[in-house]
Short mmCIF file of C-alpha atoms and ligand atoms in Angstrom, two decimals:
data_model
loop_
_atom_site.label_atom_id
_atom_site.label_comp_id
_atom_site.label_asym_id
_atom_site.label_seq_id
_atom_site.Cartn_x
_atom_site.Cartn_y
_atom_site.Cartn_z
CA MET A 5 44.27 55.33 16.70
CA GLN A 6 41.08 56.89 15.83
CA TYR A 7 41.72 55.41 12.36
CA PHE A 8 42.08 51.95 13.99
CA GLU A 9 38.53 52.38 15.91
CA THR A 10 36.99 53.46 13.16
CA ARG A 11 38.14 50.39 11.27
CA ILE A 12 36.95 47.87 13.65
CA VAL A 13 34.01 49.44 13.85
CA GLY A 14 33.53 48.81 10.78
CA PHE A 15 34.86 45.35 10.87
CA ILE A 16 32.05 44.79 13.68
CA VAL A 17 29.27 46.54 11.74
CA VAL A 18 29.86 44.85 8.26
CA GLY A 19 30.72 41.43 10.26
CA LEU A 20 27.32 41.94 11.91
CA PHE A 21 25.21 42.68 8.70
CA ILE A 22 26.49 39.36 6.91
CA VAL A 23 25.80 37.18 9.70
CA LEU A 24 22.14 38.60 10.27
CA SER A 25 21.29 38.50 6.52
CA LEU A 26 22.83 34.72 6.76
CA VAL A 27 20.54 33.83 9.50
CA TRP A 28 17.89 35.89 7.65
CA SER A 29 18.10 33.77 4.16
CA PHE A 30 18.62 30.62 5.78
CA SER A 31 15.03 31.05 8.47
CA GLU A 32 13.44 32.24 5.03
CA GLU A 33 14.50 29.13 3.15
CA SER A 34 13.97 26.69 6.26
CA LYS A 35 10.24 28.72 6.44
CA ALA A 36 9.19 28.43 3.04
CA VAL A 37 6.43 26.42 1.89
CA VAL A 38 7.37 23.29 0.09
CA GLU A 39 6.76 22.29 -2.83
CA CYS A 40 5.69 18.77 -5.07
CA PRO A 41 8.57 17.89 -6.86
CA ALA A 42 8.04 18.17 -10.32
CA THR A 43 8.06 15.25 -12.57
CA LYS A 44 7.65 15.52 -16.65
CA PRO A 45 7.32 12.85 -19.32
CA HIS A 46 10.65 11.11 -20.64
CA ARG A 47 11.04 8.46 -23.76
CA PRO A 48 13.41 6.78 -24.79
CA SER A 49 15.66 8.88 -28.36
CA THR A 50 14.42 5.08 -30.29
CA TYR A 51 10.73 6.36 -29.38
CA HIS A 52 9.87 6.35 -33.18
CA SER A 53 11.43 3.52 -34.44
CA HIS A 54 9.10 1.16 -31.09
CA LYS A 55 5.90 3.38 -31.25
CA ALA A 56 4.38 0.44 -33.78
CA THR A 57 5.22 -2.11 -31.29
CA LEU A 58 4.25 -0.24 -28.53
CA SER A 59 0.76 0.64 -30.52
CA LYS A 60 0.28 -3.07 -31.17
CA ILE A 61 1.38 -4.24 -27.61
CA LEU A 62 -1.13 -1.61 -26.49
CA HIS A 63 -4.16 -2.01 -29.07
CA SER A 64 -3.52 -5.35 -31.36
CA GLU A 65 -6.46 -8.10 -30.89
CA ASP A 66 -3.79 -11.11 -31.50
CA PHE A 67 -1.46 -9.84 -29.49
CA ARG A 68 -3.54 -9.36 -26.40
CA ASN A 69 -5.02 -12.76 -26.70
CA ALA A 70 -1.63 -14.27 -26.55
CA SER A 71 -0.66 -12.34 -23.82
CA VAL A 72 -4.02 -13.80 -22.13
CA GLU A 73 -2.87 -17.53 -22.77
CA LYS A 74 0.71 -17.08 -21.27
CA LEU A 75 -1.06 -15.57 -18.66
CA GLN A 76 -3.45 -18.42 -18.13
CA ALA A 77 -0.69 -20.82 -18.30
CA ALA A 78 0.91 -19.29 -15.09
CA ILE A 79 -1.76 -19.28 -13.37
CA ARG A 80 -2.78 -22.78 -14.15
CA THR A 81 1.27 -23.58 -13.22
CA ARG A 82 0.44 -23.22 -9.63
CA THR A 83 3.21 -22.32 -7.04
CA GLU A 84 1.49 -21.68 -3.69
CA VAL A 85 3.65 -21.35 -0.64
CA TYR A 86 3.06 -21.91 3.00
CA ASP A 87 4.74 -20.57 6.11
CA ASP A 88 5.89 -24.26 7.53
CA ASP A 89 7.33 -25.54 3.76
CA PRO A 90 10.41 -26.84 4.33
CA ILE A 91 12.97 -24.48 4.96
CA LEU A 92 15.66 -26.37 2.95
CA VAL A 93 15.00 -26.64 -0.52
CA GLU A 94 17.21 -30.12 -0.26
CA ASP A 95 14.85 -31.73 2.75
CA ASP A 96 12.22 -32.13 0.24
CA PHE A 97 12.85 -31.91 -3.64
CA THR A 98 9.27 -33.12 -4.78
CA TYR A 99 7.54 -30.38 -2.72
CA TRP A 100 9.66 -27.82 -4.44
CA SER A 101 9.56 -29.12 -7.77
CA LYS A 102 6.39 -27.39 -8.76
CA PHE A 103 8.75 -24.42 -9.35
CA GLU A 104 10.96 -26.93 -11.54
CA LYS A 105 7.33 -27.00 -13.72
CA PHE A 106 7.02 -22.71 -13.98
CA GLU A 107 10.44 -22.54 -14.68
CA GLN A 108 9.93 -25.16 -17.58
CA LEU A 109 6.61 -23.01 -18.61
CA LEU A 110 8.97 -19.87 -18.82
CA LYS A 111 11.66 -21.73 -20.59
CA SER A 112 8.65 -22.65 -23.82
CA THR A 113 6.84 -20.04 -23.57
CA PHE A 114 9.88 -17.20 -24.38
CA PRO A 115 12.13 -18.80 -26.61
CA LEU A 116 13.58 -15.61 -27.73
CA PHE A 117 14.84 -14.24 -23.71
CA TYR A 118 15.76 -17.99 -23.34
CA SER A 119 18.14 -17.77 -26.28
CA LYS A 120 19.66 -13.91 -25.13
CA THR A 121 19.83 -14.57 -21.43
CA SER A 122 22.14 -17.35 -19.36
CA LEU A 123 19.82 -18.44 -16.56
CA HIS A 124 21.35 -19.14 -13.09
CA LYS A 125 19.60 -21.26 -11.08
CA VAL A 126 20.16 -20.30 -7.03
CA ASN A 127 19.47 -22.14 -4.31
CA TYR A 128 17.60 -24.16 -6.63
CA HIS A 129 14.59 -22.58 -7.85
CA GLY A 130 15.97 -18.72 -7.71
CA LEU A 131 16.09 -17.33 -10.92
CA VAL A 132 18.32 -15.07 -12.33
CA TYR A 133 18.59 -14.48 -16.46
CA ILE A 134 21.37 -12.28 -17.33
CA TRP A 135 21.09 -11.03 -20.51
CA GLU A 136 24.95 -9.47 -21.19
CA GLY A 137 25.03 -5.99 -22.81
CA SER A 138 27.69 -4.82 -25.02
CA ASP A 139 28.86 -2.09 -22.47
CA SER A 140 30.65 -3.74 -19.36
CA SER A 141 31.24 -0.05 -17.53
CA LEU A 142 27.43 0.42 -17.29
CA LYS A 143 25.83 -1.13 -14.14
CA PRO A 144 23.33 -3.56 -14.71
CA LEU A 145 20.09 -2.96 -14.40
CA VAL A 146 17.59 -5.30 -11.91
CA LEU A 147 14.15 -6.29 -12.80
CA MET A 148 12.32 -8.20 -10.05
CA ALA A 149 9.14 -10.38 -9.52
CA HIS A 150 8.58 -13.63 -7.62
CA GLN A 151 6.98 -16.96 -8.94
CA ASP A 152 5.05 -17.48 -5.86
CA THR A 153 1.52 -16.84 -4.63
CA VAL A 154 0.04 -17.27 -1.39
CA PRO A 155 -2.40 -20.15 -1.08
CA VAL A 156 -6.21 -20.44 -1.75
CA SER A 157 -8.50 -21.71 1.76
CA ASN A 158 -10.71 -24.18 0.90
CA LEU A 159 -12.98 -22.58 3.26
CA THR A 160 -13.57 -19.77 0.47
CA LEU A 161 -13.43 -21.43 -2.61
CA SER A 162 -17.63 -21.74 -2.96
CA GLN A 163 -17.06 -17.90 -3.11
CA TRP A 164 -15.05 -17.14 -5.76
CA LYS A 165 -16.68 -16.73 -9.10
CA HIS A 166 -14.05 -18.60 -11.05
CA ASP A 167 -11.71 -21.41 -10.22
CA PRO A 168 -8.56 -19.88 -8.76
CA PHE A 169 -6.29 -21.69 -10.92
CA SER A 170 -8.37 -21.91 -14.13
CA GLY A 171 -6.83 -18.45 -15.63
CA ASP A 172 -10.40 -17.42 -16.74
CA TYR A 173 -10.63 -14.30 -19.16
CA ASP A 174 -13.88 -12.75 -19.52
CA GLY A 175 -13.12 -10.21 -22.31
CA GLU A 176 -11.58 -7.81 -19.86
CA ASN A 177 -10.56 -9.56 -16.70
CA VAL A 178 -8.09 -12.43 -16.09
CA TYR A 179 -9.17 -13.91 -12.91
CA GLY A 180 -6.69 -16.23 -10.59
CA ARG A 181 -4.54 -16.43 -7.65
CA GLY A 182 -1.03 -14.79 -8.19
CA ILE A 183 -2.61 -13.41 -11.16
CA ALA A 184 -2.00 -9.51 -9.00
CA ASP A 185 0.86 -10.71 -6.99
CA CYS A 186 2.57 -11.11 -9.41
CA LYS A 187 2.48 -13.43 -12.28
CA ASP A 188 1.62 -10.89 -14.17
CA GLN A 189 4.22 -8.66 -13.37
CA LEU A 190 6.88 -11.64 -14.10
CA ILE A 191 5.19 -12.89 -17.85
CA GLY A 192 4.76 -9.18 -18.70
CA LEU A 193 8.91 -8.85 -17.93
CA LEU A 194 9.64 -11.26 -20.34
CA GLU A 195 6.80 -10.46 -22.88
CA ALA A 196 8.09 -6.57 -23.20
CA ALA A 197 12.05 -8.84 -23.22
CA GLU A 198 10.77 -11.06 -26.02
CA GLU A 199 9.07 -7.82 -28.08
CA LEU A 200 12.18 -6.05 -27.45
CA ILE A 201 14.31 -8.63 -29.23
CA SER A 202 11.71 -8.94 -31.95
CA ASN A 203 12.40 -5.75 -32.33
CA GLU A 204 16.55 -6.05 -32.72
CA PHE A 205 17.07 -4.03 -29.70
CA SER A 206 20.69 -5.62 -28.01
CA PRO A 207 21.01 -4.00 -24.81
CA ARG A 208 24.51 -1.64 -23.82
CA ARG A 209 23.60 -1.75 -20.45
CA THR A 210 23.33 -5.75 -19.01
CA ILE A 211 19.90 -6.07 -17.64
CA ILE A 212 19.28 -8.83 -15.07
CA TYR A 213 15.96 -10.45 -14.14
CA SER A 214 15.46 -12.03 -10.83
CA PHE A 215 12.45 -13.98 -9.53
CA GLY A 216 12.43 -15.07 -6.36
CA PHE A 217 10.55 -18.40 -4.93
CA ASP A 218 9.21 -17.73 -1.46
CA GLU A 219 8.37 -14.05 -1.26
CA GLU A 220 4.98 -14.46 0.39
CA VAL A 221 6.46 -15.93 3.20
CA GLY A 222 9.44 -13.30 3.79
CA GLY A 223 11.88 -15.16 1.32
CA PRO A 224 14.07 -17.00 3.67
CA ARG A 225 15.44 -18.93 0.58
CA ASN A 226 15.81 -15.98 -1.11
CA LYS A 227 19.57 -15.98 -2.26
CA ASN A 228 19.43 -14.62 -5.56
CA ALA A 229 20.68 -11.28 -4.19
CA GLU A 230 23.29 -12.60 -2.25
CA TRP A 231 24.85 -14.13 -5.33
CA LEU A 232 24.37 -11.07 -7.29
CA GLU A 233 26.36 -9.39 -4.87
CA GLN A 234 29.28 -11.87 -4.95
CA LYS A 235 29.43 -11.96 -8.80
CA PHE A 236 29.05 -8.26 -9.19
CA GLY A 237 30.04 -6.42 -5.79
CA LYS A 238 28.45 -3.94 -3.68
CA ASP A 239 26.52 -1.20 -5.23
CA SER A 240 27.07 -2.41 -8.67
CA MET A 241 23.84 -2.16 -10.13
CA TYR A 242 21.97 0.86 -11.86
CA ALA A 243 18.70 0.08 -10.43
CA VAL A 244 16.21 -2.19 -9.12
CA LEU A 245 12.59 -2.32 -9.72
CA ASP A 246 10.49 -4.66 -8.06
CA GLU A 247 6.87 -5.06 -7.09
CA GLY A 248 4.85 -2.48 -4.46
CA GLY A 249 3.65 1.02 -4.71
CA VAL A 250 0.38 2.42 -6.25
CA ASN A 251 -0.69 3.04 -9.59
CA LEU A 252 -3.27 5.62 -11.16
CA ASP A 253 -5.42 5.63 -7.48
CA THR A 254 -7.24 8.82 -7.15
CA ILE A 255 -6.06 10.18 -3.60
CA GLN A 256 -8.50 13.22 -2.39
CA GLY A 257 -9.11 13.76 -6.14
CA VAL A 258 -5.66 13.95 -7.75
CA LYS A 259 -4.61 11.09 -10.10
CA MET A 260 -1.01 9.82 -8.74
CA SER A 261 1.34 7.14 -9.48
CA VAL A 262 3.27 6.23 -5.65
CA PRO A 263 5.92 4.30 -6.50
CA GLY A 264 7.45 3.23 -3.21
CA THR A 265 10.56 4.58 -2.62
CA ALA A 266 11.16 3.71 0.72
CA GLU A 267 9.56 0.45 3.18
CA LYS A 268 9.16 0.36 6.67
CA GLY A 269 10.84 -2.47 8.73
CA TYR A 270 9.15 -5.54 9.95
CA MET A 271 9.55 -7.25 12.98
CA ASP A 272 7.66 -10.32 14.25
CA LEU A 273 8.05 -10.59 18.01
CA LYS A 274 7.34 -13.17 20.84
CA ILE A 275 5.63 -12.32 24.26
CA ILE A 276 6.30 -15.34 26.00
CA LEU A 277 5.16 -15.88 29.92
CA GLU A 278 5.91 -18.34 32.26
CA THR A 279 4.37 -18.84 35.81
CA PRO A 280 3.93 -21.17 38.47
CA GLY A 281 1.39 -24.21 37.31
CA GLY A 282 -0.56 -26.37 39.57
CA HIS A 283 -4.24 -27.32 40.31
CA SER A 284 -7.12 -25.28 39.42
CA SER A 285 -9.19 -25.86 42.48
CA ILE A 286 -6.72 -23.67 43.83
CA PRO A 287 -5.83 -20.77 41.74
CA PRO A 288 -4.21 -17.66 42.08
CA ARG A 289 -6.26 -14.82 41.39
CA HIS A 290 -4.34 -14.25 38.04
CA THR A 291 -3.19 -16.58 35.71
CA SER A 292 -0.88 -16.52 32.95
CA ILE A 293 -3.38 -15.98 30.32
CA GLY A 294 -5.01 -13.56 32.91
CA ILE A 295 -1.77 -11.34 32.99
CA MET A 296 -1.30 -12.02 29.06
CA GLY A 297 -4.68 -10.51 28.96
CA GLU A 298 -3.70 -7.31 31.19
CA MET A 299 -0.50 -6.93 29.03
CA ILE A 300 -2.50 -6.95 25.66
CA VAL A 301 -4.75 -4.16 26.87
CA GLU A 302 -1.75 -2.27 27.77
CA LEU A 303 -0.09 -2.81 23.91
CA GLU A 304 -3.56 -2.18 22.27
CA LYS A 305 -4.15 1.18 24.33
CA SER A 306 -0.12 2.18 23.70
CA GLU A 307 0.00 4.04 20.35
CA PHE A 308 3.25 4.70 18.53
CA PRO A 309 4.03 8.39 18.24
CA THR A 310 3.24 9.45 14.78
CA TYR A 311 5.89 11.45 12.38
CA PHE A 312 5.26 13.86 9.22
CA THR A 313 8.92 13.98 8.20
CA LYS A 314 10.69 14.41 5.03
CA HIS A 315 12.63 10.71 6.05
CA ASN A 316 9.19 9.06 5.02
CA PRO A 317 8.56 9.24 1.21
CA ALA A 318 4.55 9.62 1.98
CA PHE A 319 5.68 13.03 3.05
CA TRP A 320 6.06 14.26 -0.48
CA GLU A 321 3.22 12.22 -1.20
CA TYR A 322 0.60 14.42 0.84
CA VAL A 323 2.74 17.65 0.08
CA CYS A 324 1.62 16.69 -3.80
CA VAL A 325 -2.06 15.99 -2.67
CA ALA A 326 -1.87 19.03 -0.94
CA GLU A 327 -0.55 21.26 -3.49
CA HIS A 328 -3.58 19.42 -5.97
CA SER A 329 -6.41 18.56 -4.42
CA PRO A 330 -9.28 20.04 -4.84
CA GLU A 331 -11.13 18.29 -1.86
CA MET A 332 -8.82 18.82 1.02
CA PRO A 333 -9.91 21.13 3.38
CA SER A 334 -7.69 24.40 2.64
CA SER A 335 -6.78 24.87 6.32
CA VAL A 336 -5.34 21.21 6.10
CA LYS A 337 -3.70 22.05 3.06
CA LYS A 338 -1.80 24.80 4.54
CA SER A 339 -0.52 22.82 7.30
CA ILE A 340 0.94 19.95 5.32
CA LEU A 341 2.56 22.48 3.22
CA SER A 342 3.83 23.99 6.01
CA ALA A 343 4.75 21.08 8.56
CA GLY A 344 8.56 20.83 7.58
CA HIS A 345 8.89 23.87 9.77
CA ASP A 346 6.04 24.50 11.70
CA GLN A 347 5.11 22.25 14.88
CA LYS A 348 1.72 23.30 15.43
CA ALA A 349 1.03 22.24 11.54
CA ASN A 350 3.16 19.30 11.23
CA GLU A 351 0.98 17.99 14.53
CA ILE A 352 -2.32 19.13 11.96
CA ALA A 353 -0.85 16.91 8.92
CA ARG A 354 -0.11 13.90 11.14
CA ASN A 355 -3.63 13.82 12.81
CA TYR A 356 -5.18 14.51 9.58
CA ILE A 357 -3.35 11.09 8.04
CA ASP A 358 -3.68 9.16 11.45
CA VAL A 359 -7.38 10.13 12.42
CA ASP A 360 -9.24 11.58 9.24
CA LEU A 361 -7.96 9.49 6.85
CA GLY A 362 -7.78 6.37 9.21
CA LYS A 363 -4.34 5.81 7.66
CA GLY A 364 -1.40 6.06 10.63
CA PHE A 365 0.14 3.37 9.49
CA VAL A 366 1.58 6.13 6.89
CA VAL A 367 2.59 8.16 9.47
CA LYS A 368 3.87 5.38 12.78
CA SER A 369 5.23 2.07 13.61
CA THR A 370 1.89 -0.28 13.66
CA ARG A 371 1.34 -3.58 15.70
CA ALA A 372 -0.55 -5.94 15.51
CA ILE A 373 -1.35 -8.65 17.98
CA ASP A 374 -1.73 -11.94 15.96
CA ILE A 375 -1.09 -15.36 17.63
CA ILE A 376 -1.49 -16.05 21.20
CA THR A 377 -1.72 -19.73 22.70
CA GLY A 378 -1.26 -21.09 26.44
CA GLY A 379 -2.91 -23.50 28.42
CA VAL A 380 -3.10 -27.63 28.24
CA LYS A 381 -6.07 -28.16 29.94
CA ALA A 382 -9.42 -27.03 31.97
CA ASN A 383 -8.26 -28.10 35.22
CA ALA A 384 -4.27 -27.43 35.28
CA LEU A 385 -3.37 -23.43 35.50
CA PRO A 386 -1.48 -22.63 32.57
CA GLU A 387 2.05 -23.20 33.16
CA TYR A 388 3.17 -21.29 29.64
CA VAL A 389 1.51 -18.79 27.12
CA GLU A 390 2.88 -17.02 24.17
CA LEU A 391 1.62 -14.17 21.91
CA THR A 392 2.98 -13.43 18.86
CA MET A 393 2.64 -9.42 17.40
CA ASN A 394 3.93 -8.63 14.39
CA VAL A 395 5.42 -4.90 13.77
CA ARG A 396 5.97 -2.54 11.05
CA ILE A 397 8.65 0.12 12.01
CA ALA A 398 8.41 3.62 10.63
CA MET A 399 11.17 5.61 8.61
CA GLU A 400 11.56 7.49 11.87
CA GLU A 401 12.44 4.69 14.12
CA THR A 402 14.50 1.58 14.62
CA VAL A 403 14.25 -2.10 15.84
CA ASP A 404 15.56 -0.64 19.33
CA THR A 405 12.76 1.95 19.46
CA VAL A 406 10.11 -0.04 19.03
CA VAL A 407 11.04 -3.06 21.75
CA ASP A 408 12.46 -0.45 24.13
CA ARG A 409 8.62 0.95 23.63
CA ILE A 410 7.30 -2.33 23.67
CA ILE A 411 9.18 -3.13 26.79
CA ALA A 412 8.06 0.33 28.53
CA THR A 413 4.42 -0.82 27.50
CA ILE A 414 4.29 -3.98 29.64
CA GLU A 415 6.82 -3.07 32.26
CA PRO A 416 3.95 -1.73 34.79
CA VAL A 417 2.27 -5.19 34.50
CA VAL A 418 5.38 -7.03 34.95
CA ASP A 419 5.97 -4.87 38.14
CA LYS A 420 1.88 -5.60 39.10
CA TYR A 421 2.54 -9.01 39.34
CA HIS A 422 5.99 -9.28 40.29
CA LEU A 423 7.45 -10.94 37.90
CA GLY A 424 11.09 -11.41 36.19
CA LEU A 425 11.49 -9.72 32.65
CA ALA A 426 14.11 -10.56 30.00
CA SER A 427 14.60 -9.57 26.63
CA ASP A 428 16.76 -11.62 23.78
CA PHE A 429 17.22 -8.70 21.43
CA ASN A 430 21.26 -8.03 21.49
CA GLY A 431 21.71 -10.93 23.05
CA ARG A 432 19.90 -12.09 26.38
CA GLN A 433 19.41 -9.52 28.38
CA GLU A 434 18.15 -10.01 32.57
CA LEU A 435 16.37 -6.51 32.37
CA LYS A 436 14.23 -7.23 36.04
CA PRO A 437 15.73 -10.83 37.75
CA SER A 438 14.04 -14.07 37.84
CA ARG A 439 11.05 -14.10 40.23
CA PRO A 440 9.18 -17.11 42.02
CA ALA A 441 5.71 -15.59 41.04
CA GLY A 442 6.74 -16.02 37.19
CA ASN A 443 8.83 -14.77 34.40
CA CYS A 444 8.39 -12.45 30.84
CA LEU A 445 10.28 -13.12 28.23
CA LEU A 446 10.81 -10.85 24.73
CA LYS A 447 11.95 -12.68 21.89
CA VAL A 448 12.54 -10.88 18.45
CA VAL A 449 11.66 -13.89 16.27
CA GLN A 450 13.05 -11.89 12.75
CA ALA A 451 13.38 -8.16 12.36
CA PHE A 452 14.87 -5.41 9.83
CA PRO A 453 15.21 -1.63 9.69
CA PRO A 454 13.18 0.15 7.78
CA ALA A 455 14.90 0.67 3.88
CA PRO A 456 16.89 3.34 3.01
CA LEU A 457 15.25 6.17 0.97
CA THR A 458 15.72 6.19 -2.54
CA PRO A 459 17.04 9.47 -4.27
CA THR A 460 13.96 11.01 -5.90
CA GLN A 461 16.09 13.56 -7.39
CA GLY A 462 18.50 13.51 -10.46
CA ASN A 463 18.42 11.36 -13.51
CA HIS A 464 17.71 7.82 -11.78
CA TRP A 465 14.50 9.45 -10.71
CA ASP A 466 13.87 11.94 -13.84
CA ILE A 467 13.89 8.63 -16.24
CA PHE A 468 11.71 6.20 -13.90
CA SER A 469 9.15 8.71 -13.24
CA GLY A 470 9.21 10.55 -16.25
CA THR A 471 8.66 6.94 -17.91
CA ILE A 472 5.04 6.16 -15.92
CA HIS A 473 4.24 9.44 -17.28
CA HIS A 474 5.09 8.90 -20.78
CA VAL A 475 3.60 5.62 -20.56
CA TYR A 476 -0.37 7.04 -18.80
CA GLU A 477 -0.12 11.09 -20.62
CA ASP A 478 1.20 10.11 -23.68
CA LEU A 479 0.54 6.55 -24.79
CA VAL A 480 -2.20 4.66 -22.74
CA ALA A 481 -4.56 8.11 -22.92
CA PRO A 482 -3.10 10.30 -25.39
CA ASP A 483 -2.57 14.09 -24.35
CA SER A 484 -3.90 13.55 -20.81
CA THR A 485 -2.28 15.49 -18.21
CA GLY A 486 -2.49 16.04 -14.80
CA LEU A 487 -0.98 12.73 -13.51
CA ILE A 488 1.33 13.26 -10.48
CA VAL A 489 3.75 11.00 -9.68
CA ALA A 490 5.16 11.45 -6.40
CA PRO A 491 7.56 9.24 -3.71
CA GLY A 492 5.38 6.83 -1.15
CA ILE A 493 6.07 4.62 1.51
CA GLY A 494 5.39 0.93 0.95
CA SER A 495 3.41 -0.35 4.08
CA GLY A 496 3.91 -4.02 3.36
CA ASN A 497 7.44 -5.56 2.23
CA THR A 498 9.13 -6.83 -1.02
CA ASP A 499 11.91 -9.23 -2.06
CA THR A 500 13.85 -5.74 -2.40
CA LYS A 501 15.03 -5.97 1.63
CA TYR A 502 17.81 -8.38 0.31
CA TYR A 503 18.85 -5.71 -2.18
CA TRP A 504 20.23 -2.82 -0.37
CA ASN A 505 23.59 -3.41 -0.71
CA LEU A 506 23.30 -3.77 -4.57
CA THR A 507 21.90 0.21 -5.28
CA LYS A 508 20.29 3.26 -3.36
CA HIS A 509 18.15 3.15 -6.55
CA ILE A 510 15.27 0.89 -5.40
CA TYR A 511 11.69 1.39 -7.43
CA ARG A 512 8.44 -0.38 -5.77
CA TYR A 513 6.42 -0.19 -8.58
CA ARG A 514 3.62 -2.49 -10.75
CA PRO A 515 2.42 -0.28 -13.05
CA GLY A 516 -1.32 -1.15 -14.30
CA LEU A 517 -4.42 0.51 -13.80
CA LEU A 518 -5.09 -0.64 -10.47
CA PRO A 519 -3.50 -0.50 -7.31
CA GLY A 520 -2.79 -3.66 -6.02
CA VAL A 521 -5.28 -3.52 -2.98
CA TYR A 522 -8.35 -3.38 -5.62
CA SER A 523 -7.28 -6.30 -7.39
CA LYS A 524 -8.22 -8.55 -4.62
CA GLU A 525 -4.49 -9.24 -3.94
CA HIS A 526 -4.10 -12.74 -2.04
CA GLY A 527 -8.00 -12.61 -1.76
CA ILE A 528 -10.87 -14.16 -3.46
CA ASN A 529 -11.37 -13.44 -6.88
CA GLU A 530 -8.20 -12.22 -7.73
CA TYR A 531 -8.05 -10.55 -11.21
CA ILE A 532 -6.48 -7.70 -12.96
CA PRO A 533 -8.00 -5.89 -15.60
CA MET A 534 -6.04 -7.21 -19.18
CA ASP A 535 -5.67 -3.55 -20.26
CA SER A 536 -3.79 -2.96 -17.28
CA HIS A 537 -1.50 -5.94 -18.23
CA LEU A 538 -0.57 -4.32 -21.50
CA HIS A 539 0.04 -1.18 -19.88
CA LEU A 540 2.78 -3.06 -17.89
CA ILE A 541 4.12 -4.25 -20.80
CA VAL A 542 4.56 -0.92 -22.56
CA PHE A 543 6.17 0.39 -19.36
CA TYR A 544 8.83 -1.99 -19.16
CA TYR A 545 9.73 -2.13 -22.48
CA GLU A 546 10.10 1.98 -22.67
CA TYR A 547 11.77 1.96 -19.53
CA ILE A 548 14.78 -0.62 -20.68
CA LEU A 549 14.94 1.50 -23.37
CA SER A 550 15.50 4.54 -22.06
CA VAL A 551 18.08 3.28 -19.16
CA ASP A 552 19.94 1.77 -21.99
CA GLU A 553 20.36 5.08 -23.50
CA THR A 554 21.66 6.52 -20.06
CA ASP A 555 25.59 6.47 -19.33
CA ASP A 556 24.65 7.04 -15.23
ZN1 LIG B 627 4.04 -10.00 -4.18
#
């Protein structure tokens, strides 16, 4: 008995010790200060046989001038799209024929590329080129860009220093609509391919080039991804690379490349208010326009909650900034690095990004009230008012959570004026019965959730981030160091939203000298530095070589 008691006590003591040490080590681990994930240069093993070509791309005057001409031709072949374009290409073949011309330009400019690839036109003007690899067991790499551009408003023409469709080159920069978003990328991809072919490269891994033609209006006609999924199946691609991200920006004194490894969700939502009409000589105290005004005040007063979590890749971006910045206040640095386990620190980090840096869109959902219509005549009460708002959904939220929040925000106004309330989201729902005083309807026009997170650990990420390091630290600026490559969040959306089924490795990244916003994308005097374009070609060239070597 004595013996057994001793054994039992012994077991209890040992068991307790194990449990306590597990709890202790777990809490130590979860309380550990997070670190900026290290990335390092990666170059293809065949680098030396391509070095001369890479150097030519970056430094040869002839190559540069030939490249300028290709960009100019792309700018001069206009491909603007508008929100009210005919949805079906069949409805107006003539209207859409500008993309026919653009494709003809590509064909005449890139003969080697055309000789090695097969072109599949999807929904008439979506271009999918397949460059067949020798090893069909390897998943294809998908490289993307879009052919279309936003238009130029006639009202701003006088402010353009260069005709927006001339493709002017002043020896340093190329100007024109779409040069930065993203004809430079499309042309650069094909220039890299031509150089690879000239250099006897033929891929083991199939490479697919996929160019949509209506990205700037949300891509409703883009069926490229659907076509690829039908042909190759789900999760059939090695990786997808499209526009986006931030390159070589200095953030709080840290030189950074921040490819987008996720994208916020998107929603267009209408709030429609219908109230009885009548003569304006005997009006109610508030018309539907007045009530809508009150709703707008409430909507703009109410902010979405902020988050600073690992669901958002910007978490790592700011961890990297905190770790390396010579400018960020040390108390903020400490908070950002402890934000993963310390609630107070997390709040400080969120407020710093939201309020101090004015970058609330990084850490929360946002809404913008963009269109309002209502009323028809000065002496008639408005019977119908419609408001359109655009919502960008944080990684931590869903379409449902933001719709619920908007409903909760306008509900007190609905109650105050004794209105009915309905929502057409998830099938039409009556939230409050229809009332004689009027009715309010929430209508979700289009919505998609935040993008899945691209993994930023493992071989795929190492090759991708490593190529950025190698291009910028060894080729463009030899022996330079200090570039931090960190994952980030795309606040805007790209055509990649259609590619989620094809791979989890989706990178939104445009190599080059300037983050898009400084290139006046969509704006007046849009331009790119020519050097920037050459960097882009070198990046694609090297990335293709490295991806071709790996067996992943
Ligand atoms: Zn774009």
